[in-house]
CSV table of C-alpha atoms and ligand atoms in Angstrom, one decimal:
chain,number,residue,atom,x,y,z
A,132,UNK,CA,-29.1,-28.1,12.9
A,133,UNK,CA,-27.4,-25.5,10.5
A,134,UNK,CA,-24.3,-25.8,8.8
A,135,UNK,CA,-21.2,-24.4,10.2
A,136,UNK,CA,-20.9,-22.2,6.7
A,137,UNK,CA,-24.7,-20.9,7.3
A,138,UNK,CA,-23.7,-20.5,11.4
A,139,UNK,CA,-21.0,-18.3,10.2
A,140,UNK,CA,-23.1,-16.2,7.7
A,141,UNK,CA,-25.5,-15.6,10.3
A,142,UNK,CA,-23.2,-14.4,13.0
A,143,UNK,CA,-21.6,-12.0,10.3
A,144,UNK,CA,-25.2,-10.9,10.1
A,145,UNK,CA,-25.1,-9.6,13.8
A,146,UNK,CA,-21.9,-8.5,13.7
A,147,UNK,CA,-21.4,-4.3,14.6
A,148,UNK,CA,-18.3,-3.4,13.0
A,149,UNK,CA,-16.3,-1.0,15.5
A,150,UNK,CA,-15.8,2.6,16.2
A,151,UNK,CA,-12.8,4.0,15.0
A,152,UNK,CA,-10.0,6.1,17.5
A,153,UNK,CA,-6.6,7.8,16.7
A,154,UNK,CA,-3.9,5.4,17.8
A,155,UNK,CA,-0.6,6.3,18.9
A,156,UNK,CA,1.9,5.0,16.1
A,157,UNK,CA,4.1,3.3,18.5
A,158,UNK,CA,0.9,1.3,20.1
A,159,UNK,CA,-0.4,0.5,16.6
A,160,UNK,CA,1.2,-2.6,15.9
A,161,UNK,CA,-1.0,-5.0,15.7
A,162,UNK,CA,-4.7,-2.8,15.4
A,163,UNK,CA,-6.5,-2.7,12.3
A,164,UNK,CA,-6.0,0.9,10.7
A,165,UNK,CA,-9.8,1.8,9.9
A,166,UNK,CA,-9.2,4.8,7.1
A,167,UNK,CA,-6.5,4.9,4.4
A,168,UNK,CA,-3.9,7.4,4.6
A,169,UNK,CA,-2.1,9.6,2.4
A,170,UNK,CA,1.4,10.1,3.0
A,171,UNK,CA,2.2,13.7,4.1
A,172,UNK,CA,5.4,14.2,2.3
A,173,UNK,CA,7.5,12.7,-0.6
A,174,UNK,CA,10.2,10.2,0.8
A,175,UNK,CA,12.9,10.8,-0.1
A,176,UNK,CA,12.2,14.8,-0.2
A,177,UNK,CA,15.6,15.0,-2.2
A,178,UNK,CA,17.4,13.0,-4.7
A,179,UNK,CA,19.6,11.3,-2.0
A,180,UNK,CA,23.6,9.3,-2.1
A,181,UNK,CA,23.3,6.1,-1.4
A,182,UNK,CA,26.8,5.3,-1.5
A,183,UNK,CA,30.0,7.3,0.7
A,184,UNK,CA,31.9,8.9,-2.6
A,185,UNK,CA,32.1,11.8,-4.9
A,186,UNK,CA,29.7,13.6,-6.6
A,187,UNK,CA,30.2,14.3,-9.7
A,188,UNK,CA,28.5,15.2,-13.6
A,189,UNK,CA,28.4,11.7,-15.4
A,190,UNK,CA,29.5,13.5,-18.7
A,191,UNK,CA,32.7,13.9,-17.6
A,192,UNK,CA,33.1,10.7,-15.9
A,193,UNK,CA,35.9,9.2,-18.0
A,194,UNK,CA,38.4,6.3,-17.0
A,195,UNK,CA,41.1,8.8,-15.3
A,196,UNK,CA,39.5,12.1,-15.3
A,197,UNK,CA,39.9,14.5,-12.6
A,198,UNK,CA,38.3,16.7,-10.2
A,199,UNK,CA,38.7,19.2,-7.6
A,200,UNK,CA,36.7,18.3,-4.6
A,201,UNK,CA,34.9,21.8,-3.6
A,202,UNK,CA,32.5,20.7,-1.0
A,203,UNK,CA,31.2,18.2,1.0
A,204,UNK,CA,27.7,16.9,1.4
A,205,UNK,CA,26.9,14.9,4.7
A,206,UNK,CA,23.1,13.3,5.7
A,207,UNK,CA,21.1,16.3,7.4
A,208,UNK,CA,24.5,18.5,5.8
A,209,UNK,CA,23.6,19.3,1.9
A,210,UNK,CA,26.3,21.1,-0.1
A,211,UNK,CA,24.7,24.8,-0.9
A,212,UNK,CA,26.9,25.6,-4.1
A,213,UNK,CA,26.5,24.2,-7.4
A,214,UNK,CA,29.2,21.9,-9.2
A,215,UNK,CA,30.8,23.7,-11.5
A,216,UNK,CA,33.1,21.7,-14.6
A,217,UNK,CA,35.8,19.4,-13.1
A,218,UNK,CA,34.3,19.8,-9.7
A,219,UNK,CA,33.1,17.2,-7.2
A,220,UNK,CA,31.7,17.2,-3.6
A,221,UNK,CA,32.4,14.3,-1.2
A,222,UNK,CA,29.2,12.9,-0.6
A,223,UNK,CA,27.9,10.1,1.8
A,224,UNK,CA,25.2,8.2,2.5
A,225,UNK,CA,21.8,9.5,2.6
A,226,UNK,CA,23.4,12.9,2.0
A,227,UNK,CA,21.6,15.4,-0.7
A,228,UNK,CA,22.8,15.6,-4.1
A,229,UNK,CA,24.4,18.7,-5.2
A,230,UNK,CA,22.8,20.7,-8.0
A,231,UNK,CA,25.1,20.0,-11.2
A,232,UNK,CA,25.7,16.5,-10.0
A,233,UNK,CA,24.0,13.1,-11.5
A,234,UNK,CA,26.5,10.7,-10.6
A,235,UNK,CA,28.1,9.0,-7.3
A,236,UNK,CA,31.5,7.1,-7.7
A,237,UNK,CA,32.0,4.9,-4.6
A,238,UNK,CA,34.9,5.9,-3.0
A,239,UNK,CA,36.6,2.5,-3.5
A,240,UNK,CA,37.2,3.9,-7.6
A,241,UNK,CA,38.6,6.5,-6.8
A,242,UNK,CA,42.6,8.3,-5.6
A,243,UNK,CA,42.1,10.9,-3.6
A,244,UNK,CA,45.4,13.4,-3.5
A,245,UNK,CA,44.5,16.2,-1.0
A,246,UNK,CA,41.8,18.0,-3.2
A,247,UNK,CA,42.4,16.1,-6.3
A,248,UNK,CA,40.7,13.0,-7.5
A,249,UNK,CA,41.5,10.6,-10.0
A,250,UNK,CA,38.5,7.5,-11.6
A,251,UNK,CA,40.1,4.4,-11.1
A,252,UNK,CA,37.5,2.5,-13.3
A,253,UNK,CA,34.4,3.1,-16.3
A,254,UNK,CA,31.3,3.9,-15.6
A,255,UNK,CA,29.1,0.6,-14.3
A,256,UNK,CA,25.7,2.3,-15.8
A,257,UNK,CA,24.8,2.5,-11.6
A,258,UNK,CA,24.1,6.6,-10.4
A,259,UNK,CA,24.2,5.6,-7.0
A,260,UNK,CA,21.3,8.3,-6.6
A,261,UNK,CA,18.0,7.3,-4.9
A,262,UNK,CA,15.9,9.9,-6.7
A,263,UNK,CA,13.5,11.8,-4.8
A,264,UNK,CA,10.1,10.6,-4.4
A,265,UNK,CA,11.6,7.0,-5.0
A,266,UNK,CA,9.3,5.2,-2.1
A,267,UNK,CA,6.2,7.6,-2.0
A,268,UNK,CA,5.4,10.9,-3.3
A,269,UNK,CA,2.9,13.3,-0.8
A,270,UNK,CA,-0.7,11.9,-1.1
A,271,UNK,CA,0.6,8.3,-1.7
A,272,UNK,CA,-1.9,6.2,0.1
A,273,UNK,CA,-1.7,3.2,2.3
A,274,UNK,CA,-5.2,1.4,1.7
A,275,UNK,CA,-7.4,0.3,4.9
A,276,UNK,CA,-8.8,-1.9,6.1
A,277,UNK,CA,-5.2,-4.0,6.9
A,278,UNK,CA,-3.7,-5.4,10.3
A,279,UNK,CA,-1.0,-3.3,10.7
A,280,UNK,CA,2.4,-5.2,10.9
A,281,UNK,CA,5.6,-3.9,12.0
A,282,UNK,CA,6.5,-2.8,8.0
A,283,UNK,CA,3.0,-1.3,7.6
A,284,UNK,CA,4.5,0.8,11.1
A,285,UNK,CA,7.8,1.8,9.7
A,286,UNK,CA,6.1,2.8,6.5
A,287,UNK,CA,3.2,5.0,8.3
A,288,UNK,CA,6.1,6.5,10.8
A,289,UNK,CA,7.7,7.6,6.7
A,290,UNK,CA,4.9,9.2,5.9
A,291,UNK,CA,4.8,11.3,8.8
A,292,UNK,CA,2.0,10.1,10.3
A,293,UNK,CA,2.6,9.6,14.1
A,294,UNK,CA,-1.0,8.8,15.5
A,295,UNK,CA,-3.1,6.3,13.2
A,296,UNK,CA,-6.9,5.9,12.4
A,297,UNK,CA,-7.9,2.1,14.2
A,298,UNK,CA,-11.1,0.5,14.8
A,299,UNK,CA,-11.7,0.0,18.4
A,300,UNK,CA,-10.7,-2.6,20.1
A,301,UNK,CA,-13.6,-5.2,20.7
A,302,UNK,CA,-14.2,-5.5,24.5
A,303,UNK,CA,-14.9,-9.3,24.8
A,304,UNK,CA,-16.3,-10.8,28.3
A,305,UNK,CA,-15.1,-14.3,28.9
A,306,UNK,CA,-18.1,-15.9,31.2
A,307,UNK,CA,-17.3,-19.8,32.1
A,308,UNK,CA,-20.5,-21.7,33.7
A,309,UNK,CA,-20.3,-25.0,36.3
A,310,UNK,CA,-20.6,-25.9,39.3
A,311,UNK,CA,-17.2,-27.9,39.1
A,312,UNK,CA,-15.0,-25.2,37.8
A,313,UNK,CA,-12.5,-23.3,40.1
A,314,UNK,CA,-9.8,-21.1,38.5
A,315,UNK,CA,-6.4,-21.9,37.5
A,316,UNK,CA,-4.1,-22.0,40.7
A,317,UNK,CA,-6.8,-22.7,43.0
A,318,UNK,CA,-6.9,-25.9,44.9
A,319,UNK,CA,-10.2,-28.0,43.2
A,320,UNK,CA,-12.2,-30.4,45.8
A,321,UNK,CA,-12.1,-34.6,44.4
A,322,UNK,CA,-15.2,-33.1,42.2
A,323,UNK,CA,-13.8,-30.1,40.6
A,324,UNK,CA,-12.0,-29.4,37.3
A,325,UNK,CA,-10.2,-26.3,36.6
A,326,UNK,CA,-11.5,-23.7,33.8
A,327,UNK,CA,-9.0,-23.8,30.8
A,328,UNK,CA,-10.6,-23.2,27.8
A,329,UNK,CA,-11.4,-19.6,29.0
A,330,UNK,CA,-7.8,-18.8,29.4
A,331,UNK,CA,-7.4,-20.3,26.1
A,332,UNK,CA,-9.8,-18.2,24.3
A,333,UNK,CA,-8.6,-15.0,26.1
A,334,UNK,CA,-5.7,-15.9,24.4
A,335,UNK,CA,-6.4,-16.7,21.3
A,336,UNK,CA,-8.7,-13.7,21.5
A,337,UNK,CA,-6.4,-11.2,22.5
A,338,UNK,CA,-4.2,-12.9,20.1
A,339,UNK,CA,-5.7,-11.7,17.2
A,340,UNK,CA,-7.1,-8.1,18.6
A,341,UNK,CA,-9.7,-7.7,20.9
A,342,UNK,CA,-9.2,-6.7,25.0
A,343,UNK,CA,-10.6,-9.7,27.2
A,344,UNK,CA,-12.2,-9.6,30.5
A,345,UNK,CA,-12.4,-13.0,32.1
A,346,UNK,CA,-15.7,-12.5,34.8
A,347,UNK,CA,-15.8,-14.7,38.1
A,348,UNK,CA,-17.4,-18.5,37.2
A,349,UNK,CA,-21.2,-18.5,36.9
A,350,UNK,CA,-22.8,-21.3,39.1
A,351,UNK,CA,-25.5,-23.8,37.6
A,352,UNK,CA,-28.0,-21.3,38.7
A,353,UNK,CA,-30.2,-19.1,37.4
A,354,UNK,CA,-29.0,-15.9,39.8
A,355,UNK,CA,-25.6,-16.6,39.6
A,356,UNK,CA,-25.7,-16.6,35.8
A,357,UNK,CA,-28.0,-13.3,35.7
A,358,UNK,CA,-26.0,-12.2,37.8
A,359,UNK,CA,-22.8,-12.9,35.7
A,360,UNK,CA,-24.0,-11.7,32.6
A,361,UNK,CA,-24.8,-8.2,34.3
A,362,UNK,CA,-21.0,-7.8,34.8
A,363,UNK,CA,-20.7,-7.9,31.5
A,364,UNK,CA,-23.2,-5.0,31.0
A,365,UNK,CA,-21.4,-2.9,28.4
A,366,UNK,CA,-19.0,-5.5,26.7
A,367,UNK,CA,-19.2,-5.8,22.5
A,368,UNK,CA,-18.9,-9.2,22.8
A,369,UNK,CA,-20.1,-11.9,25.0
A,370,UNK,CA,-18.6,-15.5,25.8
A,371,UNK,CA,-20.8,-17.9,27.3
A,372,UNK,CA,-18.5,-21.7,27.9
A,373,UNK,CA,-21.2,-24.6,28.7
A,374,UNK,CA,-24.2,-24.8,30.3
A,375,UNK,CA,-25.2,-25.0,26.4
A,376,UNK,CA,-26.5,-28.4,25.8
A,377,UNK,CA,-30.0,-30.2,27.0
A,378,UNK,CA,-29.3,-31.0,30.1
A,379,UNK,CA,-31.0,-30.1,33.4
A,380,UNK,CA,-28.0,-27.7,34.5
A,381,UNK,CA,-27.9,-26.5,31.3
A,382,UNK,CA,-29.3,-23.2,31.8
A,383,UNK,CA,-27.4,-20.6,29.7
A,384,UNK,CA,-29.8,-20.7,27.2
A,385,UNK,CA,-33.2,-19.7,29.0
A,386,UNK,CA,-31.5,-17.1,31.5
A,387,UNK,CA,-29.9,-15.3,28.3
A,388,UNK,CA,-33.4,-15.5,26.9
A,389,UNK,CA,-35.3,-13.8,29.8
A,390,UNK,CA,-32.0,-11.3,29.8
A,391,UNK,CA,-33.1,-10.2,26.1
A,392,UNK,CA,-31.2,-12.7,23.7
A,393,UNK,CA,-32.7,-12.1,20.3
A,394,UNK,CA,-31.4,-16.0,19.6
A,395,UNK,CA,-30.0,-16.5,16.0
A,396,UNK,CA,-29.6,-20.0,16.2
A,397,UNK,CA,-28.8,-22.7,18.2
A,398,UNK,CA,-27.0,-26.2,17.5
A,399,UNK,CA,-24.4,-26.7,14.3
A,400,UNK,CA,-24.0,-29.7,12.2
A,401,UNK,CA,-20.4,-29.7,13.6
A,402,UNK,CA,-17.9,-32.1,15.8
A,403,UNK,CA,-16.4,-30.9,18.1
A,404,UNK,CA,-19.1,-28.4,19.2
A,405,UNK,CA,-22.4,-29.0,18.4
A,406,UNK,CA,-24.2,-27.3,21.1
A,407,UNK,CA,-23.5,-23.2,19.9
A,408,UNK,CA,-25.7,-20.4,20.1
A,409,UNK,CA,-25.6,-17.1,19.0
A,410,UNK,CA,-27.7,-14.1,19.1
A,411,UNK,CA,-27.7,-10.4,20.1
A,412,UNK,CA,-28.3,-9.2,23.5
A,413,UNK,CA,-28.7,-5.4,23.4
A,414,UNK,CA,-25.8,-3.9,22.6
A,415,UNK,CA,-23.8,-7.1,22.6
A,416,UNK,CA,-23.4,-10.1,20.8
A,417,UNK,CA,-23.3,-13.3,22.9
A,418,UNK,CA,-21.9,-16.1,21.1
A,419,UNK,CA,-22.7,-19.4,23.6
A,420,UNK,CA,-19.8,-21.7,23.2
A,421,UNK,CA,-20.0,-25.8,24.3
A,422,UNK,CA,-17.9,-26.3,27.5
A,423,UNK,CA,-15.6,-29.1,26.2
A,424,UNK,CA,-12.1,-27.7,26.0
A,425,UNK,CA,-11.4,-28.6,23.0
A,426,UNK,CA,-14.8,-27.9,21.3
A,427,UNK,CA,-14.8,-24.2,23.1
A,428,UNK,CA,-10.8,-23.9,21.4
A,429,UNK,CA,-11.8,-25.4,17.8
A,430,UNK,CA,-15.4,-23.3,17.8
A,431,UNK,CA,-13.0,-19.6,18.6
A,432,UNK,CA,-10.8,-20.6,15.9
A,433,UNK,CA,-13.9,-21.7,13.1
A,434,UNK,CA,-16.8,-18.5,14.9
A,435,UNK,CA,-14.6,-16.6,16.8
A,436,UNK,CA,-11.8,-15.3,15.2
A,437,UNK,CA,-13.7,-14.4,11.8
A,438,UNK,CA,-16.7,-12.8,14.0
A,439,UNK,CA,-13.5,-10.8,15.7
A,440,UNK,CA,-12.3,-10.2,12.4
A,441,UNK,CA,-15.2,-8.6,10.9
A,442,UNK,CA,-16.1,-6.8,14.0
A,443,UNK,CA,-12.6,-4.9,13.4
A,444,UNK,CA,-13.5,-3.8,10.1
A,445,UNK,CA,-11.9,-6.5,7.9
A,446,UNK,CA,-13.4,-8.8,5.5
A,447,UNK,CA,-16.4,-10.9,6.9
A,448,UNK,CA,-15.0,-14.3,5.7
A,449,UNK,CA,-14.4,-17.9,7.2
A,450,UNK,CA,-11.0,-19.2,8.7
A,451,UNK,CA,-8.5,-19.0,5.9
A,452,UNK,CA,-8.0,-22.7,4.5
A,453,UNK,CA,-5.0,-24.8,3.1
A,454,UNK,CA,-4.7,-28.2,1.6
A,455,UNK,CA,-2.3,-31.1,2.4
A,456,UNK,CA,-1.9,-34.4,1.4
A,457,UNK,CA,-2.5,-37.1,3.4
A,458,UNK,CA,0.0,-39.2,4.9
A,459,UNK,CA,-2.6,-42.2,6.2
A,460,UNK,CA,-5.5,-43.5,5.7
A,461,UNK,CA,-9.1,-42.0,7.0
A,462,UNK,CA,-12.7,-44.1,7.9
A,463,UNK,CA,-16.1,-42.3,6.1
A,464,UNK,CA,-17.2,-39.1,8.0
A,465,UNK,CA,-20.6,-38.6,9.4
A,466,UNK,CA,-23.1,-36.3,8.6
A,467,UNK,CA,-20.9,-33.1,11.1
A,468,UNK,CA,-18.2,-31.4,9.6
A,469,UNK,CA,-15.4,-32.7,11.7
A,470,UNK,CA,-12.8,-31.0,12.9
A,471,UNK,CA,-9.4,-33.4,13.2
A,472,UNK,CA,-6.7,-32.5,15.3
A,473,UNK,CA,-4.0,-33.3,13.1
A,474,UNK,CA,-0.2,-32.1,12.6
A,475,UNK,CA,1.4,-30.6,8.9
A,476,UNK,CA,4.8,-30.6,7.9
A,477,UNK,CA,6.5,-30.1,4.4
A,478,UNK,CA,3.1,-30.1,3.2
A,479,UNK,CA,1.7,-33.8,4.5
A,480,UNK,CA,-0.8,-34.0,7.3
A,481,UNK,CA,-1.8,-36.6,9.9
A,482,UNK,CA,-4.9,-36.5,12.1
A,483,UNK,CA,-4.1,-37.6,16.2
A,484,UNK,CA,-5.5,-40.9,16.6
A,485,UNK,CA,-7.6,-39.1,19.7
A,486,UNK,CA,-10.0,-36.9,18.5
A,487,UNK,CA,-11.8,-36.9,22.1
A,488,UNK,CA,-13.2,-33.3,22.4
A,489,UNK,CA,-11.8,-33.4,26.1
A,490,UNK,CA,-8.4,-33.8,25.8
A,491,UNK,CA,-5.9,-30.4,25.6
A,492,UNK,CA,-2.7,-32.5,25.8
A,493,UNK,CA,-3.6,-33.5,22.1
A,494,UNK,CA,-4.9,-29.9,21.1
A,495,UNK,CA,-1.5,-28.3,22.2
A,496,UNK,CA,0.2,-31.0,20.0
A,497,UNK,CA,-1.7,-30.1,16.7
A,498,UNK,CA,-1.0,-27.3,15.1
A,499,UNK,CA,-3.9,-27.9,12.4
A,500,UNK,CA,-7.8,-29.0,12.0
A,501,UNK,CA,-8.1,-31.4,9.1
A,502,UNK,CA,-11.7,-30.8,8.1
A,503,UNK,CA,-13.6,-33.5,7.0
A,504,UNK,CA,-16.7,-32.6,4.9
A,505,UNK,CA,-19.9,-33.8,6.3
A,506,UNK,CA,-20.5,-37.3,4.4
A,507,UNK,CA,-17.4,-37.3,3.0
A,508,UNK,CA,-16.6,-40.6,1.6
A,509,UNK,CA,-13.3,-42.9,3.3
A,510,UNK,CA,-10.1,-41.3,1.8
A,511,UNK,CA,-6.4,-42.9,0.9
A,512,UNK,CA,-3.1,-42.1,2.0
A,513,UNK,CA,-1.9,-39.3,-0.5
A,514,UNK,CA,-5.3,-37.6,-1.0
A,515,UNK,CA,-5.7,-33.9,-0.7
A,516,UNK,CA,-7.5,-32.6,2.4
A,517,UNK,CA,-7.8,-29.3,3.8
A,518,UNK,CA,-7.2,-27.8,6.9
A,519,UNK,CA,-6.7,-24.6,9.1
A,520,UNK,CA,-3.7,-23.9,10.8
A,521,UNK,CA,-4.1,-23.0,14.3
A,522,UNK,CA,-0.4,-22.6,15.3
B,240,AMP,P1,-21.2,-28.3,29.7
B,240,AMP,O1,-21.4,-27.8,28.3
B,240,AMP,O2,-21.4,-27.3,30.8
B,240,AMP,O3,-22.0,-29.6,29.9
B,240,AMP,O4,-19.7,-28.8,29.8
B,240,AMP,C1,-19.2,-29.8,29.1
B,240,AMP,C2,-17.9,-30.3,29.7
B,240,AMP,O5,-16.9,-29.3,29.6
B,240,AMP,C3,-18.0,-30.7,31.1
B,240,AMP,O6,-17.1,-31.8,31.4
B,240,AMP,C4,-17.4,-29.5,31.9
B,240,AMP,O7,-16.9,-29.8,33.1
B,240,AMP,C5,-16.4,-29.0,30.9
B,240,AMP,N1,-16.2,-27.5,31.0
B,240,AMP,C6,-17.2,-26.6,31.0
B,240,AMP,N2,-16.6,-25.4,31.0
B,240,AMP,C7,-15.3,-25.5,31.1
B,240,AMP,C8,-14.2,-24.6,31.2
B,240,AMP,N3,-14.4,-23.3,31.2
B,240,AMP,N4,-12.9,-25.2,31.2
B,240,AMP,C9,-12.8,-26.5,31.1
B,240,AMP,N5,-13.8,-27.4,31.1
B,240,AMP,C10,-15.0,-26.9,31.1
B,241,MG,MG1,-21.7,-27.2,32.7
């Protein structure tokens, strides 16, 4: 058995990062922009109001000097002329500044007598001018690789970029295995359990970037499996749930084998989820996940989503992790890393007292894995632990 730090390093090793493809801006939320870019203009082009008032020249900005308002300057409206001494141009927001103009006073300090104004009030040391080039200047870059969130959007929409460099999205095929699974809404015989942990990792999956195709159930059987796996012919990534263990049903192993898995490895010193395999299978990588629904969950969050991750381009490291302190008491762990479903608030955290790899009810409840170290010796109330959020 390997580690599940050296099971992680050695899918990274058979990981294929994605093609890249020009995205439409308003689809990129979300996608992993694959190539820097430089901003195509300088934002703002003009030194800009950003304040409704007058425009004026700060020199003669004195506590009850006056002007003759000559012009206006509206957003999308600038004011052509130039200010000329004892001259200001109503201004608003957003609106270009006036050549011969450095200074906005809000409208609020100042009378307005039909073309006159008066300065109600000293200067405050404030222009109320957003110079130009005040966010980005042209050939500002934003840096790739990054998940684009909805600021990175508003900020590439600035720059006047309206279709975006992304890495591909990872086509993943979702393949359950049993002769006692039927799907979700379907009516199972006294011997039959419904398939959940697929629909979980398609979520969780799609979650965090990929496109998932969820194939019809492979029967315990050779031909059913092979033919399975053909259907996913073409897919980047391939999800095998159960059939992974020793048992005599267990098959997944041997037909990926004779289908052309190059098997990495097989089995990680990990609970839940000992029985995983990985490997490459021509141009896909099949990733052979233990049926337990809770193993198959806590293995997409610990292999999945970094092997995702790094597929799309992004730093090939292992699920981020935080520390809490521990609000009970906790026996010596065994030789697996063990992966507690356990709950965190305000920075305490608290293991279920079911840590069955079968149960969902208590998986939909957690909203953390409290890892235990393999070995790691009893621990008190108010020790430091970490953990990986999986809310
Ligand atoms: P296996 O690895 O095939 O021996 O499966 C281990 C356990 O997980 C068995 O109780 C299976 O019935 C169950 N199981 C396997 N696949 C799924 C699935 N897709 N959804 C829910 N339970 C599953
Ligand atoms: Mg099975």
């Amino acid at each position: 058995m390997i580690s599940v730090s050296e099971a992680l390093s050695m899918l990274f090793t058979l990981v294929r990062v994605q093609e890249t493809e020009m995205c439409p801006l308003s689809l990129s939320a979300g996608r992993v922009l694959a190539t820097p870019i430089a901003a195509k203009l300088t934002q703002p082009p003009f030194a800009a109001s950003s304040m409704d008032g007058y425009a004026i020249n700060s020199i003669e900005a004195d506590l009850h000097a006056q002007f003759v308002v000559v012009g206006e300057s509206a957003a999308g409206h600038r004011f052509e002329g130039k200010l000329g001494a004892g001259q200001a141009v109503r201004i608003f927001t957003g609106a270009p500044v006036p050549e011969g103009a450095d200074l906005v006073v809000i409208q609020e300090d100042v009378e307005r007598r039909g073309k006159l104004i008066t300065l109600l009030t000293e200067k405050d040391g404030n222009s109320n001018i957003r110079p130009a080039g005040q966010d980005f200047c042209t050939g500002d870059i934003m840096p790739a690789p990054r998940v684009l969130a909805p600021s990175d959007i508003a900020l590439a929409a600035s720059m006047n970029h309206a279709n975006l460099p992304v890495f591909k999205k990872p086509v993943v095929a979702i393949i359950s295995t049993g002769d006692e699974l039927v799907q979700p809404g379907e009516s199972p015989t006294p011997d039959q359990i419904i398939a959940s942990n697929t629909y979980g990792l398609k979520a969780l999956m799609e979650a965090n970037g990929a496109e998932t195709r969820i194939l019809p159930i492979a029967r315990d059987n050779r031909a059913s499996l092979e033919t399975i796996f053909s259907l996913a012919d073409g897919a980047d990534l391939i999800i095998t749930i159960g059939g992974a263990s020793v048992g005599e049903h267990d098959i997944v192993a041997d037909v990926a084998a004779s289908l052309g898995l190059e098997q990495s490895f097989y089995k990680v010193a990990m609970r839940p989820g000992k029985p995983l395999m990985a490997g490459r299978m021509g141009t896909s990588l099949m990733v052979g996940l233990p049926g337990n629904p809770v193993s198959a969950m806590v293995c997409g969050h610990i292999f999945l989503l970094p092997v995702l991750r790094a597929m799309l381009g992004l730093p090939k490291e292992p699920a981020k992790r935080l520390s809490a302190t521990l609000s009970h008491s906790l026996p010596s762990n065994g030789p697996r890393e063990h992966y507690m479903r356990a709950s965190q608030k305000d920075g305490y955290i608290k293991a279920a007292e079911r840590q069955d790899s079968a149960l969902l009810t208590i998986l939909s409840q957690s909203d953390a894995l409290l890892i235990r170290p393999p070995n790691d010796q009893a621990r008190a109330a108010g020790e430091q632990v970490e953990f990986i959020s999986i809310s």
